[in-house]
Short mmCIF file of C-alpha atoms in Angstrom, two decimals:
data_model
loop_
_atom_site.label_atom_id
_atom_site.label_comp_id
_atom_site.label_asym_id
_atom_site.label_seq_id
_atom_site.Cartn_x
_atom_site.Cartn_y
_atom_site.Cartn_z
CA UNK U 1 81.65 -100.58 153.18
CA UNK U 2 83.90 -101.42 156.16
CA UNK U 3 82.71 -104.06 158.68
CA UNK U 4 84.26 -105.80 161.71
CA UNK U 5 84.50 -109.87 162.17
CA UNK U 6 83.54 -110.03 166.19
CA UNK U 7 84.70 -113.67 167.37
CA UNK U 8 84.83 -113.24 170.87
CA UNK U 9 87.61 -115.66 172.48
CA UNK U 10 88.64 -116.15 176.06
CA UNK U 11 91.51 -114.13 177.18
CA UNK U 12 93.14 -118.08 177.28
CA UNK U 13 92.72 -118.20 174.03
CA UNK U 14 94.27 -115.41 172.97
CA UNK U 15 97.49 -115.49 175.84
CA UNK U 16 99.85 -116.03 173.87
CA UNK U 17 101.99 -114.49 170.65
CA UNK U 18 99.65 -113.16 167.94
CA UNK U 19 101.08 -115.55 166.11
CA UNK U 20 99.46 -118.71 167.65
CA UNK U 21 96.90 -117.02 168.73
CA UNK U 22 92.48 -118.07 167.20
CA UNK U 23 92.57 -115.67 164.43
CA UNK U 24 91.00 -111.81 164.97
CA UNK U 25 92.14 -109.22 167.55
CA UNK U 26 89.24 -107.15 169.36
CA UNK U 27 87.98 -104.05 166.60
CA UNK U 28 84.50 -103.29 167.08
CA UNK U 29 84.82 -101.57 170.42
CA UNK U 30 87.90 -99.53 168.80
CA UNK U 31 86.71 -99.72 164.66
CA UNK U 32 84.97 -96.27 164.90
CA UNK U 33 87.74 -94.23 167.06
CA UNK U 34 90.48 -95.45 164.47
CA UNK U 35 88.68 -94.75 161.61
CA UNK U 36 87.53 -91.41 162.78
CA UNK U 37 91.07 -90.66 163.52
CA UNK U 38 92.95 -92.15 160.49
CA UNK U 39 90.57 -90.41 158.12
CA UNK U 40 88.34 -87.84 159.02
CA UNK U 41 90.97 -86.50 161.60
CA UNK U 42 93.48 -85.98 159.08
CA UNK U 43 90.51 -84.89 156.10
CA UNK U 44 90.82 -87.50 153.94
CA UNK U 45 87.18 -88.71 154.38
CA UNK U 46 83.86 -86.57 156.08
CA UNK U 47 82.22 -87.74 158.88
CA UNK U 48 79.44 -88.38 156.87
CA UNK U 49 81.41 -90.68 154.14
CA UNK U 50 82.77 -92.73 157.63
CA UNK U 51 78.80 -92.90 158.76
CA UNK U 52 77.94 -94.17 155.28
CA UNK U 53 80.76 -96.97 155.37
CA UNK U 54 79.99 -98.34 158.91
CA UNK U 55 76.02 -98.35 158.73
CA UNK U 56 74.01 -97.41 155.51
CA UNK U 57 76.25 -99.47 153.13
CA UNK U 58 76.24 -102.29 155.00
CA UNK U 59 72.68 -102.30 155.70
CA UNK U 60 71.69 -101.60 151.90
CA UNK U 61 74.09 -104.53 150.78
CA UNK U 62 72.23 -107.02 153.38
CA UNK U 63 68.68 -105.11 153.13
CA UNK U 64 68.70 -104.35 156.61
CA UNK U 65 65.66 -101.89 158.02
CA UNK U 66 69.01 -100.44 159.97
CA UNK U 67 71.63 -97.52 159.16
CA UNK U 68 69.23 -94.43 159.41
CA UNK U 69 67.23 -92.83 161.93
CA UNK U 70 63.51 -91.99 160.91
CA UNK U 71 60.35 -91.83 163.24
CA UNK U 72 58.66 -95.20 163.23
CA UNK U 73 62.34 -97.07 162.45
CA UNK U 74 64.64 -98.90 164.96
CA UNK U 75 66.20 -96.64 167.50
CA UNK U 76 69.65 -98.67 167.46
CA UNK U 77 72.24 -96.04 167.59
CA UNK U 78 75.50 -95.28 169.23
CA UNK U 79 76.71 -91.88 170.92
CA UNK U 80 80.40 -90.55 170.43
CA UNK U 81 82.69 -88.29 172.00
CA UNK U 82 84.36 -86.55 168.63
CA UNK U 83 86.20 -84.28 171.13
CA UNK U 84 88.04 -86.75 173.99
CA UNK U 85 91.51 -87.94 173.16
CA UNK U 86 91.49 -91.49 174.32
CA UNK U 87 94.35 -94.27 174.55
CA UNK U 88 93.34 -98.10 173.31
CA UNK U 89 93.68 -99.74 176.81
CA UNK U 90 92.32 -103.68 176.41
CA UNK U 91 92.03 -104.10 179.74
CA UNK U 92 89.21 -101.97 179.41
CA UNK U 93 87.60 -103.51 176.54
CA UNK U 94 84.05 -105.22 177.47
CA UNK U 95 84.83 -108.25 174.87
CA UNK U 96 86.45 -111.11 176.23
CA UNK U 97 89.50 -111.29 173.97
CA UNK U 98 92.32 -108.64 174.64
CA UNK U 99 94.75 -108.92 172.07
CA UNK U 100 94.80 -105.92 169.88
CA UNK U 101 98.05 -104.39 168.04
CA UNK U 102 96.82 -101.04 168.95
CA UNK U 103 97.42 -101.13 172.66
CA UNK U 104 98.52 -97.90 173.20
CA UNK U 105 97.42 -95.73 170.11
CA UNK U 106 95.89 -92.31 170.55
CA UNK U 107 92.48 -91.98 169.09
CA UNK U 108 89.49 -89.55 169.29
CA UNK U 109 85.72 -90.96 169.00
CA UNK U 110 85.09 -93.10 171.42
CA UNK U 111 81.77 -94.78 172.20
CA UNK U 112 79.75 -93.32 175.26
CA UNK U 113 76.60 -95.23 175.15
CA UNK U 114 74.85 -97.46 173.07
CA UNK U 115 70.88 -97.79 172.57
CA UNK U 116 68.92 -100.62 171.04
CA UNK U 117 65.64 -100.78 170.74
CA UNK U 118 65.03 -96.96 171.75
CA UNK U 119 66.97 -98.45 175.35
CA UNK U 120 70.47 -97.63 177.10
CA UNK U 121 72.01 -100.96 176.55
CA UNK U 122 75.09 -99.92 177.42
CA UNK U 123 76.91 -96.67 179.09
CA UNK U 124 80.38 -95.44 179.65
CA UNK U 125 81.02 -94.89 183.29
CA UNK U 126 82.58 -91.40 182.57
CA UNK U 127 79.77 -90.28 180.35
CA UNK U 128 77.98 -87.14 181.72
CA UNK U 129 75.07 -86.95 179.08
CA UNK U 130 76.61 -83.46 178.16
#
């Protein structure tokens, strides 16, 4: 099971060293793209096993209705790019915090859009829907 702590400072908060800085760095906007690219990338996990990690184990251990799709069940999902090379920018991140020690870093899967509730909650402004 692999999960992300989301504690969403102010970019105050965080300006300074890492350091002296609240404790956490933004990972749940970037969790899936370095995963994917640490360990499926480089076959040391499937896809499948990093699916498993980040939503059916964690629901199971919490008895959550969530980690599967199945008519009648909630349509929370996210859609990613496998394909598009993408660079960890923060100042693109939609948290407020931007410290992250993986400014920079290459990565491939990258969130597009997100749906909760069966609803676009949330879209990437370069997503085509391709």
């Amino acid at each position: 099971m692999i999960v992300t702590d989301h504690a969403p400072h102010t970019v105050e908060e965080k300006e300074c060293s890492m350091t002296q800085a609240s404790f956490g760095i933004v990972g749940s906007e970037t969790a899936f793209a370095q995963l994917y690219t640490a360990f499926v990338k480089t076959n040391r996990w499937t896809l499948q096993q990093l699916v498993d990690y980040l939503t059916i184990k964690p629901a199971k251990v919490f008895s959550l209705p969530y980690g599967r799709l199945e008519v009648g069940g909630l349509a929370d999902l996210t859609v990613i790019d496998l394909q598009k090379e993408s660079v960890i920018d923060p100042d693109s991140f939609e948290s407020k915090g931007r410290n992250t020690p993986f400014s920079g870093q290459k990565v491939y899967g990258m969130p597009v859009m997100t749906i909760c509730d069966g609803k676009i909650a949330w879209q990437a402004a370069t997503f085509k829907g391709e």
